[in-house]
CSV table of C-alpha atoms in Angstrom, one decimal:
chain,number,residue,atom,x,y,z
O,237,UNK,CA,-24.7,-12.2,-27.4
O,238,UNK,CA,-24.3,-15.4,-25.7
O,239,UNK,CA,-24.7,-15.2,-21.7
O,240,UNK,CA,-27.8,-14.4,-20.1
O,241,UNK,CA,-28.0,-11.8,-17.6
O,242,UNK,CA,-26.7,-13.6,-14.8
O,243,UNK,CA,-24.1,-15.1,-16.6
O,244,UNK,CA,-23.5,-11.2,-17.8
O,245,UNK,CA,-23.4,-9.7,-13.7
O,246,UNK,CA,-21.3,-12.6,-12.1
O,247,UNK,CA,-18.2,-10.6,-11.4
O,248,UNK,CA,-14.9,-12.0,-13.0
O,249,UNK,CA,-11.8,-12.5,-10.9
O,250,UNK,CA,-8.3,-11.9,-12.3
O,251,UNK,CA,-5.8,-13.8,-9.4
O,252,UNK,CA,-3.1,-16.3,-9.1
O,253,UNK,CA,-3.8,-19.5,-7.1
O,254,UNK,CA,-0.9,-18.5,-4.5
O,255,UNK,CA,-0.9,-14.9,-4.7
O,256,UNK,CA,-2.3,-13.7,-1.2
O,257,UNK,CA,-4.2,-10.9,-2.4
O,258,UNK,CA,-6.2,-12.8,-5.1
O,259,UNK,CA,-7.0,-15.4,-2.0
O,260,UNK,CA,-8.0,-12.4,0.2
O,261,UNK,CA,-10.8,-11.2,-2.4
O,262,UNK,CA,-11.9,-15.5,-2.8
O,263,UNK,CA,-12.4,-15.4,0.9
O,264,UNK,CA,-14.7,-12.9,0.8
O,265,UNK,CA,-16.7,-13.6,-2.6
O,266,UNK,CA,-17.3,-16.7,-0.8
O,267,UNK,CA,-17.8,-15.6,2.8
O,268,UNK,CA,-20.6,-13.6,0.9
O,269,UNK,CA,-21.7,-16.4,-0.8
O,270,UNK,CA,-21.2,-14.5,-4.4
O,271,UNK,CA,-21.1,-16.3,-7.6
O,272,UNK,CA,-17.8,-15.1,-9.9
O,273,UNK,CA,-15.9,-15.9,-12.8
O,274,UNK,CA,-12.1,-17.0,-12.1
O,275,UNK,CA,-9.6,-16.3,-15.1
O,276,UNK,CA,-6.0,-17.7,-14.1
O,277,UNK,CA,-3.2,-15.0,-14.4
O,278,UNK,CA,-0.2,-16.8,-14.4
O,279,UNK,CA,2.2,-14.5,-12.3
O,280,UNK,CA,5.8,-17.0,-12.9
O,281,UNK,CA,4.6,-18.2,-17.3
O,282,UNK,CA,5.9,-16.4,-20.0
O,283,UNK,CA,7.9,-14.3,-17.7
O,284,UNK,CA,4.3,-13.1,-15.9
O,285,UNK,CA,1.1,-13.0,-17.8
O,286,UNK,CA,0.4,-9.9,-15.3
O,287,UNK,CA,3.4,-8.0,-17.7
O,288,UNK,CA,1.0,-8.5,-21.1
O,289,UNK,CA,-0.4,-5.2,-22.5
O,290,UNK,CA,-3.6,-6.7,-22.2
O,291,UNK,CA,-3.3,-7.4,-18.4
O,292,UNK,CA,-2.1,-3.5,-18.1
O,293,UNK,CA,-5.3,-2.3,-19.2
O,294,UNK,CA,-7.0,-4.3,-16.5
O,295,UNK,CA,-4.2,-3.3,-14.0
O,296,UNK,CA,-1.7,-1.0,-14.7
O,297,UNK,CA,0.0,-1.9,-11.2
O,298,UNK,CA,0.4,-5.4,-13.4
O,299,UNK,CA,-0.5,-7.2,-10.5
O,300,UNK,CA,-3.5,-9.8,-9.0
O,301,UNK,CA,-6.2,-9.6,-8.1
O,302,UNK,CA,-8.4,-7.7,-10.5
O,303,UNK,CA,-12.2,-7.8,-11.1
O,304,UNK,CA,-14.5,-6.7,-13.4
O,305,UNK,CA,-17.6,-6.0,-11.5
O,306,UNK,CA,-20.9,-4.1,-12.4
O,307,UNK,CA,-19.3,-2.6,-15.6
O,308,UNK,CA,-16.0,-1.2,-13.7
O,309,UNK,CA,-12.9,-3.1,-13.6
O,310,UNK,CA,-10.9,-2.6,-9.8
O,311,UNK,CA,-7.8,-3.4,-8.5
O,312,UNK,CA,-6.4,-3.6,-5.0
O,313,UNK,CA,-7.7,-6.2,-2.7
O,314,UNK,CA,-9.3,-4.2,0.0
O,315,UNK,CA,-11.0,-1.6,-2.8
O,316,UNK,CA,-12.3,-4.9,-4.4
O,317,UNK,CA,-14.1,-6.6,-1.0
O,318,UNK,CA,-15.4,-3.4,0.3
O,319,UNK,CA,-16.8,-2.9,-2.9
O,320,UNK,CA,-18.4,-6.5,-2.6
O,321,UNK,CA,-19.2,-5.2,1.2
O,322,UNK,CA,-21.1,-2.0,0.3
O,323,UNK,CA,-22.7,-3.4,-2.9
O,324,UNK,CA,-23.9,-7.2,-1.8
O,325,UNK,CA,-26.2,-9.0,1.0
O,326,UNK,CA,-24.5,-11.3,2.7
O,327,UNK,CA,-22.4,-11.6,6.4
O,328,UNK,CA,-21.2,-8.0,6.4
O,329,UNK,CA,-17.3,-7.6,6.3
O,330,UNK,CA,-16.9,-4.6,8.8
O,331,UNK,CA,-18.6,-4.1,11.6
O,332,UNK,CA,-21.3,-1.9,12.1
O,333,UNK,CA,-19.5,0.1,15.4
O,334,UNK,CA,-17.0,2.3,14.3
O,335,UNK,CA,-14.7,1.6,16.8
O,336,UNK,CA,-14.8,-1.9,15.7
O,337,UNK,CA,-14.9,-0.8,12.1
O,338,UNK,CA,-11.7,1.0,13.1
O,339,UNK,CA,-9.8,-2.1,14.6
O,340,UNK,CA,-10.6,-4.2,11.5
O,341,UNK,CA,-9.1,-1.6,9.3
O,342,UNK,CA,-5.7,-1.0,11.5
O,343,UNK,CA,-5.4,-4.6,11.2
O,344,UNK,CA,-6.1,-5.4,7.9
O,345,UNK,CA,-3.7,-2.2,6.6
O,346,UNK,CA,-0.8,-3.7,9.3
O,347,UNK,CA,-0.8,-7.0,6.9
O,348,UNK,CA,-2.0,-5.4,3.5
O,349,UNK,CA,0.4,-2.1,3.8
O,350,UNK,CA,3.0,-3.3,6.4
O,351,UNK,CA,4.1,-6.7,5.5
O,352,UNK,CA,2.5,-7.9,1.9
O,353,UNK,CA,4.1,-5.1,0.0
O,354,UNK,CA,7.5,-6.5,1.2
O,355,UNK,CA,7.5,-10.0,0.8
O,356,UNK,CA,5.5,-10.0,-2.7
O,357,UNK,CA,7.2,-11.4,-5.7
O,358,UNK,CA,8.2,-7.9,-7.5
O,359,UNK,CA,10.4,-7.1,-4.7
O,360,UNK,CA,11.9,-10.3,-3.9
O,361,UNK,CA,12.7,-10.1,-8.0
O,362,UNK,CA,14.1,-6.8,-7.4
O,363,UNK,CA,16.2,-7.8,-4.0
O,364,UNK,CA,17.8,-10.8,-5.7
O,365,UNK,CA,20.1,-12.6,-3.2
O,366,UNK,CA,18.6,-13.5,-0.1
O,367,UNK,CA,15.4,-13.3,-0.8
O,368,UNK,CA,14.2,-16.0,2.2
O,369,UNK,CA,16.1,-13.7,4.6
O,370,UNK,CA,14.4,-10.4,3.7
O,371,UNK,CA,11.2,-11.8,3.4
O,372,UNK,CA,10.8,-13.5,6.9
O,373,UNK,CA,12.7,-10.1,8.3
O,374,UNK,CA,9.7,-8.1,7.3
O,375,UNK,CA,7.2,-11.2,8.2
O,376,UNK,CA,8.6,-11.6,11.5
O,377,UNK,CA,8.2,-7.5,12.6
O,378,UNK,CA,4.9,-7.3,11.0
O,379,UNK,CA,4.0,-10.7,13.2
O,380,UNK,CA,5.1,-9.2,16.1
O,381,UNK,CA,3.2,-6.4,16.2
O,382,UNK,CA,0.2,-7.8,15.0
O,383,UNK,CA,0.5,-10.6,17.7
O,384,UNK,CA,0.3,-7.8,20.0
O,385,UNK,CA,-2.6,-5.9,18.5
O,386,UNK,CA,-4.5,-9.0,18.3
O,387,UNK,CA,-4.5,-10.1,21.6
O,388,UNK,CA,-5.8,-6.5,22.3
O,389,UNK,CA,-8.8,-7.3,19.5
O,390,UNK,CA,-9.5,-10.3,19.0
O,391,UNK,CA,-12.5,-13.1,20.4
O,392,UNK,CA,-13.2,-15.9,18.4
O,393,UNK,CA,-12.2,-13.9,15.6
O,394,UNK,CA,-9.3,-11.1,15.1
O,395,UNK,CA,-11.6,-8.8,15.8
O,396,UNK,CA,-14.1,-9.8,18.8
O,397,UNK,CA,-16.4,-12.4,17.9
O,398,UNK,CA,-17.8,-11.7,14.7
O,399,UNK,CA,-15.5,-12.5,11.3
O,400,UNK,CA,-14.3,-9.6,9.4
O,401,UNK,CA,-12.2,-8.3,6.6
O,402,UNK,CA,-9.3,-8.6,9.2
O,403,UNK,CA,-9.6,-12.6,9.1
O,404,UNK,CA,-9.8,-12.2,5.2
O,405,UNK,CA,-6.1,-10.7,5.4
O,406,UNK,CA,-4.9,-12.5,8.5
O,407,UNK,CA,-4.9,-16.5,6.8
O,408,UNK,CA,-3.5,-15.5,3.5
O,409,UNK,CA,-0.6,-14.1,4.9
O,410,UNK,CA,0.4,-16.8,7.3
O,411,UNK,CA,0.0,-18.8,4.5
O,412,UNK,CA,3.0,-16.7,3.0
O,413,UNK,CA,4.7,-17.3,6.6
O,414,UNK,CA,4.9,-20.8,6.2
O,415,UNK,CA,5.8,-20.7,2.3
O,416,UNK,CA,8.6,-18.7,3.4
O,417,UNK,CA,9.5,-21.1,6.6
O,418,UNK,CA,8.8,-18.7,9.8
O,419,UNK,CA,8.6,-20.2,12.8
O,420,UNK,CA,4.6,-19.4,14.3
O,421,UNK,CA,5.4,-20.1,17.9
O,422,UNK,CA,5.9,-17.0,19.3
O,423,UNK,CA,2.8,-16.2,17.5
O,424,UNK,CA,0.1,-17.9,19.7
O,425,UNK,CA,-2.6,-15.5,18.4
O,426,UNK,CA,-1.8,-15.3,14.9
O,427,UNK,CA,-1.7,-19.6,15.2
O,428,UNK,CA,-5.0,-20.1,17.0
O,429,UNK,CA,-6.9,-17.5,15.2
O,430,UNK,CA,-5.3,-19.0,11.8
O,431,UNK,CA,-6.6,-22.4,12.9
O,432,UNK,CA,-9.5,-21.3,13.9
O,433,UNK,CA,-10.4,-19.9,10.3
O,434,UNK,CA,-9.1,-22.6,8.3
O,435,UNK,CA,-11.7,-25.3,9.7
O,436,UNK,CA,-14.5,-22.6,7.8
O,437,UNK,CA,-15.3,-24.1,4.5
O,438,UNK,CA,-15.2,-20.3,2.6
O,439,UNK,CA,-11.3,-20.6,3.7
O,440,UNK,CA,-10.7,-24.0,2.2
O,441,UNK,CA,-12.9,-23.9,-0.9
O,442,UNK,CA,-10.6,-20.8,-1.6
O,443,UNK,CA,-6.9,-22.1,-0.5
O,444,UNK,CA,-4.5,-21.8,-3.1
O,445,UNK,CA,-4.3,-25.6,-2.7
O,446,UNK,CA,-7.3,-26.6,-4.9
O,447,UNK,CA,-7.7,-23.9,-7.5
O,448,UNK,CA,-8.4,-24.2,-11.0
O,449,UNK,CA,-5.4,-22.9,-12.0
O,450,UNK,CA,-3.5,-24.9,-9.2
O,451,UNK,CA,-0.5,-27.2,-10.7
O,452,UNK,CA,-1.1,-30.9,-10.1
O,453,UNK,CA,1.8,-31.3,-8.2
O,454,UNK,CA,0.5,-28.9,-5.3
O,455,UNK,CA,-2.6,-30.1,-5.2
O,456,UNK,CA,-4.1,-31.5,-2.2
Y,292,UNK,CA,-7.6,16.8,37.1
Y,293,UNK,CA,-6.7,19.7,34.6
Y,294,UNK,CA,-8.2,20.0,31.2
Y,295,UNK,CA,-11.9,21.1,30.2
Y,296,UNK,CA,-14.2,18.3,28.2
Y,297,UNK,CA,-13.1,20.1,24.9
Y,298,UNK,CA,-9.8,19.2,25.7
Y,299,UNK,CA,-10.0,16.0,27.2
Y,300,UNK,CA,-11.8,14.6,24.1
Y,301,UNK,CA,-9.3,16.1,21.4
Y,302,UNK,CA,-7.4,13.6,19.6
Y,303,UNK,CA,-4.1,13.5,19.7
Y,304,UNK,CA,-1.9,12.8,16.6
Y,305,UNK,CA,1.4,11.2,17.1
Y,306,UNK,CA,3.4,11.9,14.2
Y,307,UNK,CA,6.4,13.6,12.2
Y,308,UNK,CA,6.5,16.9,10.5
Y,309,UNK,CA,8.2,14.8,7.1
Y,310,UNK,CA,6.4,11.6,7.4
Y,311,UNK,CA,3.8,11.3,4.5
Y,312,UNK,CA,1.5,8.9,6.3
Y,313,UNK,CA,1.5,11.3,9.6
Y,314,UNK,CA,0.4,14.2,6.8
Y,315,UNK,CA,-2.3,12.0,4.9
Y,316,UNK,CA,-4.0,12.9,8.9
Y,317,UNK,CA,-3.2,16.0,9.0
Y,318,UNK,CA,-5.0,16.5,6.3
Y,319,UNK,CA,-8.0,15.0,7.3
Y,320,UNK,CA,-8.3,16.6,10.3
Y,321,UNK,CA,-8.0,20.1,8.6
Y,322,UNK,CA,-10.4,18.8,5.6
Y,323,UNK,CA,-13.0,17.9,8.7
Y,324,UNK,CA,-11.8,20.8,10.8
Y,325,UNK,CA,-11.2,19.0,13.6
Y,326,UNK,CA,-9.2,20.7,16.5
Y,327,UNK,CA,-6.5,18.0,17.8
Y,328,UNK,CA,-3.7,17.8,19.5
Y,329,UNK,CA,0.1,16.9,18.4
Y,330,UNK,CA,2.9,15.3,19.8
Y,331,UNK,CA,5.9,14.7,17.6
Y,332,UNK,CA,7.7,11.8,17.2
Y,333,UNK,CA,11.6,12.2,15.8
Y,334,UNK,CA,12.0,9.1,13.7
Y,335,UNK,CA,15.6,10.3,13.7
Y,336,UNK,CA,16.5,11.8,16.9
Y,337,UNK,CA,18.1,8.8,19.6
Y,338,UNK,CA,18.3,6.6,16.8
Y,339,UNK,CA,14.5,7.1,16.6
Y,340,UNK,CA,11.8,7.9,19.2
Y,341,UNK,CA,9.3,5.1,17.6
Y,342,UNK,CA,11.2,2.5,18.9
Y,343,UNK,CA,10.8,3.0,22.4
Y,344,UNK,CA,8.9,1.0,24.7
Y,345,UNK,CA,6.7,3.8,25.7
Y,346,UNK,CA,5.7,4.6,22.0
Y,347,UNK,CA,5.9,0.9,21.4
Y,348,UNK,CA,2.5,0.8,23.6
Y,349,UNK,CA,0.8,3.1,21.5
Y,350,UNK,CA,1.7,1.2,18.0
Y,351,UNK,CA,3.6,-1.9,18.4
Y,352,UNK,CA,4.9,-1.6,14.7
Y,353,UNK,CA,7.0,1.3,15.8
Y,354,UNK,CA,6.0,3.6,13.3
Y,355,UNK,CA,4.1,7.0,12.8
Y,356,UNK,CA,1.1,8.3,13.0
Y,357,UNK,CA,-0.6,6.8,15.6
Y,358,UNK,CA,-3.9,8.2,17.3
Y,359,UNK,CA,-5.5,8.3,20.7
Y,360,UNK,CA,-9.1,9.2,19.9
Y,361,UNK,CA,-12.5,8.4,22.2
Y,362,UNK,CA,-10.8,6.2,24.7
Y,363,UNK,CA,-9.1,3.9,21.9
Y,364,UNK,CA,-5.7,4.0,20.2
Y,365,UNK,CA,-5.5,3.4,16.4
Y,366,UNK,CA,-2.5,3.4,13.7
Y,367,UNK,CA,-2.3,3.0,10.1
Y,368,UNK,CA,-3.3,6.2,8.3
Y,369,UNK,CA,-6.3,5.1,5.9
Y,370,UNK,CA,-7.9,3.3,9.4
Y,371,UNK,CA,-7.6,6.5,11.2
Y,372,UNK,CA,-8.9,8.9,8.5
Y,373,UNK,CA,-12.0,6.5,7.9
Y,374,UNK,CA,-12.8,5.9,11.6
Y,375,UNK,CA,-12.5,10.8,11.9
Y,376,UNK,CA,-14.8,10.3,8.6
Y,377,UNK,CA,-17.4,7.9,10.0
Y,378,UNK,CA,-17.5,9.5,13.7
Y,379,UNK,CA,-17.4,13.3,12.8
Y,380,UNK,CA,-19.3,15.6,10.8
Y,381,UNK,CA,-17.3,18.2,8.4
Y,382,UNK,CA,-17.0,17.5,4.4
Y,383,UNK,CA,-17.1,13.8,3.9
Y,384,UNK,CA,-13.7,12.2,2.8
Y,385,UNK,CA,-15.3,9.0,0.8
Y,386,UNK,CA,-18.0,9.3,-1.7
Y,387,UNK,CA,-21.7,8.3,-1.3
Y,388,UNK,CA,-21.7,6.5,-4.1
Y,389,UNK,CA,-20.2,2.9,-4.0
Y,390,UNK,CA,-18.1,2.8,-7.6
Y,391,UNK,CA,-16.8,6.1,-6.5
Y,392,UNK,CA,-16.1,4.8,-3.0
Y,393,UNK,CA,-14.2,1.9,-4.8
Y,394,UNK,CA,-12.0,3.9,-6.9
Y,395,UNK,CA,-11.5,5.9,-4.0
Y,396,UNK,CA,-9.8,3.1,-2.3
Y,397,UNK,CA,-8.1,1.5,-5.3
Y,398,UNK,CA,-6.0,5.0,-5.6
Y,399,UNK,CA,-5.6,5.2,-1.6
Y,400,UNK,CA,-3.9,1.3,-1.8
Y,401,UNK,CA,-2.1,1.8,-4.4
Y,402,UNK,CA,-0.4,5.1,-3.2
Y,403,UNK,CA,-0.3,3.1,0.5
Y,404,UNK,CA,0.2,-0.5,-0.1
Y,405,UNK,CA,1.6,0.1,-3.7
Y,406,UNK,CA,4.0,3.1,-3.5
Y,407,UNK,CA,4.8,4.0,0.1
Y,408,UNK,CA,5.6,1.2,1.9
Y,409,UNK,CA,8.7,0.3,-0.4
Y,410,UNK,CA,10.4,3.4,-0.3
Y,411,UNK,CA,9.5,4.2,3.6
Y,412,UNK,CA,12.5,4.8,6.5
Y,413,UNK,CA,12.8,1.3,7.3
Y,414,UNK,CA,13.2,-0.3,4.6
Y,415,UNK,CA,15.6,2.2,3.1
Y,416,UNK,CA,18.0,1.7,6.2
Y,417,UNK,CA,17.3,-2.2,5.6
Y,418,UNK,CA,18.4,-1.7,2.1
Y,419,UNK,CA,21.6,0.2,3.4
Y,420,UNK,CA,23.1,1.1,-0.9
Y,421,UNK,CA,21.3,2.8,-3.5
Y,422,UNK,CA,18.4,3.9,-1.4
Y,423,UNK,CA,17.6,6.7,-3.8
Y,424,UNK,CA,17.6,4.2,-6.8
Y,425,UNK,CA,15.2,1.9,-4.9
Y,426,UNK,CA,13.2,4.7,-4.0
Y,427,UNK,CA,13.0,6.2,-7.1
Y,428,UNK,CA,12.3,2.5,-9.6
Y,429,UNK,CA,9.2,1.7,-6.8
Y,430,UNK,CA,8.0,5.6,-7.2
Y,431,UNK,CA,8.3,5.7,-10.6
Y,432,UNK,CA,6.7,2.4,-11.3
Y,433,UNK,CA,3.8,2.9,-9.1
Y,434,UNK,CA,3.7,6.5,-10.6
Y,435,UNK,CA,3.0,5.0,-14.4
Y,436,UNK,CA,0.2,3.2,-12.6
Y,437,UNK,CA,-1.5,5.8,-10.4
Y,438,UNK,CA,-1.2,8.3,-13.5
Y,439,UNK,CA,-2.8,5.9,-15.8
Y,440,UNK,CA,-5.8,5.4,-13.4
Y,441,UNK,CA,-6.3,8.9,-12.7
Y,442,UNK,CA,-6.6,9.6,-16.2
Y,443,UNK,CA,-9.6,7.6,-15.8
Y,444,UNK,CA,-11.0,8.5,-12.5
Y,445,UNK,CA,-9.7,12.2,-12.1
Y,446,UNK,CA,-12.2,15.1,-12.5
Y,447,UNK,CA,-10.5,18.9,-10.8
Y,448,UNK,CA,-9.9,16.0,-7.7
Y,449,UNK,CA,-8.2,12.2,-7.4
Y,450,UNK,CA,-11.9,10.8,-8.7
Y,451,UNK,CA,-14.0,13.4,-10.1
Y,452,UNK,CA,-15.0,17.2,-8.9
Y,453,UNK,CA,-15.4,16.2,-4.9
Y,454,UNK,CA,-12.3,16.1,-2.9
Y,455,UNK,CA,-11.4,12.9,-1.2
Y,456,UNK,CA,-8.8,10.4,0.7
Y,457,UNK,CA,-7.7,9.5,-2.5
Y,458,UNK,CA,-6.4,13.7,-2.8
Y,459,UNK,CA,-5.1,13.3,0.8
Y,460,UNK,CA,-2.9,10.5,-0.1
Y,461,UNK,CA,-1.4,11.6,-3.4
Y,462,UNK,CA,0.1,14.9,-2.3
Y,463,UNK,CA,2.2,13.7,0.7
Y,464,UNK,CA,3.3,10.9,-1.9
Y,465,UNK,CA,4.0,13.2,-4.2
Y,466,UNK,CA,6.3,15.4,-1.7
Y,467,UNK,CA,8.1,12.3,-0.9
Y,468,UNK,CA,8.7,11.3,-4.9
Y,469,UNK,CA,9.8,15.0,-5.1
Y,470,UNK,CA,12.4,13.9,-2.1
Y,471,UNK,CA,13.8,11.5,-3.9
Y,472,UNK,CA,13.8,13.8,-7.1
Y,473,UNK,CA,11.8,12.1,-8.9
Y,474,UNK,CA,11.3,13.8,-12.5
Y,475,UNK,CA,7.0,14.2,-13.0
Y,476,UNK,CA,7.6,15.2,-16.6
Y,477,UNK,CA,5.8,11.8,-17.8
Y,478,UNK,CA,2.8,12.1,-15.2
Y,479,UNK,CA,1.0,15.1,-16.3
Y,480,UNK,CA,-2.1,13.8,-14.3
Y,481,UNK,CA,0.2,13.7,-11.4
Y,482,UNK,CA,1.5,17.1,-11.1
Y,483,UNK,CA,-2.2,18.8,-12.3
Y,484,UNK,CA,-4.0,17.6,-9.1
Y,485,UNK,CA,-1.1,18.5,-7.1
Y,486,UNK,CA,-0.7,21.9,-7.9
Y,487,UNK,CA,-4.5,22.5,-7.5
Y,488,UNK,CA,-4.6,20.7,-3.9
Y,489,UNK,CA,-2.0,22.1,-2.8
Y,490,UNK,CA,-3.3,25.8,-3.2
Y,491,UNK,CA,-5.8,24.7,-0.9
Y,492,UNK,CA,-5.5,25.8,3.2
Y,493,UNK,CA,-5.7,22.3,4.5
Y,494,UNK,CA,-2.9,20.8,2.4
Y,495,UNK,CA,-0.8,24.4,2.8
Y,496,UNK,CA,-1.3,24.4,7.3
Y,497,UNK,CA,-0.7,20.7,7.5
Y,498,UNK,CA,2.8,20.9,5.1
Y,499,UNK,CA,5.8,19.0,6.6
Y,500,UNK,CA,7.6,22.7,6.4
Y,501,UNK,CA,5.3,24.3,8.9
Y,502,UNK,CA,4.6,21.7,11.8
Y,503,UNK,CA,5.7,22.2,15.2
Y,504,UNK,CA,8.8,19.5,15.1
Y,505,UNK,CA,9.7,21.0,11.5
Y,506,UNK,CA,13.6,21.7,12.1
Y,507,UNK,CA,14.4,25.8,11.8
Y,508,UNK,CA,16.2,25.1,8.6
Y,509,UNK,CA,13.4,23.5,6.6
Y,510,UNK,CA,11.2,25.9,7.3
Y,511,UNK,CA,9.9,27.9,4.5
């Protein structure tokens, strides 16, 4: 027995430094201002740490993020920060209006069901060729129509004027826009609100820039 | 200025008899007993009835369900199903309590980010050869997954003896691995809460082979 009790609580974060997801659930922990634990997963070494047996038993999707939390062990991004949502003080996550509640969740499950899933590394493995292509096909459809619901939605934030889970989806995955070279222009929305959140410390202290597990080389 | 105020405030479900996101709602609205309204949308039909302008309006990513519901429109099945859970009374669809919530959730995204999205219309027409082979490897993949956690969460339901969203998205998935024929042999877990939902009224009256755009010959 080593920790003490704090130590023991702090919830333990399974991610990759550039995997969207795992930035998604850093956003929030720090939004929330919630102390964790960060254990590296290296998704590209030794053909994919996220393939070990040991991983599996943590995930047995074999993907980032997962947490160990409060003596349960979660997967899925959005599971994970509702979880922190319901369970922790802090800025709530989802709005107390239903309505608004509502919006947040369209918009998160638009990015998080409707364009993640198809530009994440298993598939591009699985597509082979033209990989670039089929990713920014998908991006670019999915931007579309969530440049449109946004400017239906959004304030200062995607979602009026208050931040949300919405947010939490919306920078990670322009961040796989640019990495896979779309052009933001006809994305004014997307850009400004993107901009917007990136000057908020929780978003920088959690880019995939400047984590631990972060190669030298991409540091900033 | 026709209908009564019953009628006026019935939500209206835009969706397709065989579409296993439109049936995760119909579910839900049957679960809750909510009276609503349907208007079919022939993903098929004129090259597909989604992509018009008109329904374009109602969800700009041109796909099923969508919902017009107390003045606003919503898509994304999960975001709909939460906002009927939170605004009307009936058998509640998420747990009180939050671990349960949680794995709720984790089994909802990984049957709706994890599973569905990569074997879904559009991307099966992107893929144009061996469809049914990319179907079936994302299925059965995220099928290894969703047994292995249901192994630990499942009780006579998804997560324990209360019926859930997590039981509203597994059968529709199930129907659509079935589609693809899909052996369940190796996901016993699978097929056991499948069989017992499915004896139940609200998954029977909500079937994609009893809806009212459900073609004469797939009618059972």
């Amino acid at each position: 027995y080593y920790g003490t009790m704090a130590t023991q609580t702090k919830p333990v974060l399974y991610g990759y430094f550039r995997s969207s997801c795992s930035w998604r659930v850093r956003i929030a922990l720090l939004l929330k201002g919630i102390a964790y634990d960060q254990v590296p997963v290296n998704l590209i070494k030794d053909g994919g740490q996220q393939l070990t047996e040991q991983y599996k038993t943590l995930n047995p999707m074999q993907q980032v993020p997962a947490m160990c939390i409060d003596g349960i062990t979660l997967s899925q991004s959005l599971a994970i920060i509702q979880y922190l949502d319901e369970t922790r003080p802090g800025p709530r996550l989802l709005p107390a209006e239903p309505k608004q509640r509502a919006q947040v969740r369209m918009i998160c499950d638009h990015i998080v069901s409707g364009i993640q899933p198809l530009q994440n590394l298993y598939v591009l493995q699985k597509i082979g060729t033209d990989k670039v292509e089929w990713a920014q096909h998908f991006i670019i459809r999915g931007f579309q129509a969530l440049e449109n619901l946004l400017q239906q939605t959004s304030g200062k934030y995607c979602v009026g004027n208050e931040i949300s889970m919405a947010d939490v989806c919306l920078v990670p995955q322009v961040y796989n826009a640019e990495r896979f070279k779309v052009d933001l222009t006809p994305f004014p929305t997307i850009k400004r609100l993107n901009q917007t959140l990136l000057e908020m410390e929780a978003f920088q202290t959690s880019h995939p820039s400047c984590q631990p597990d972060t190669p030298a080389d991409l540091r900033v």
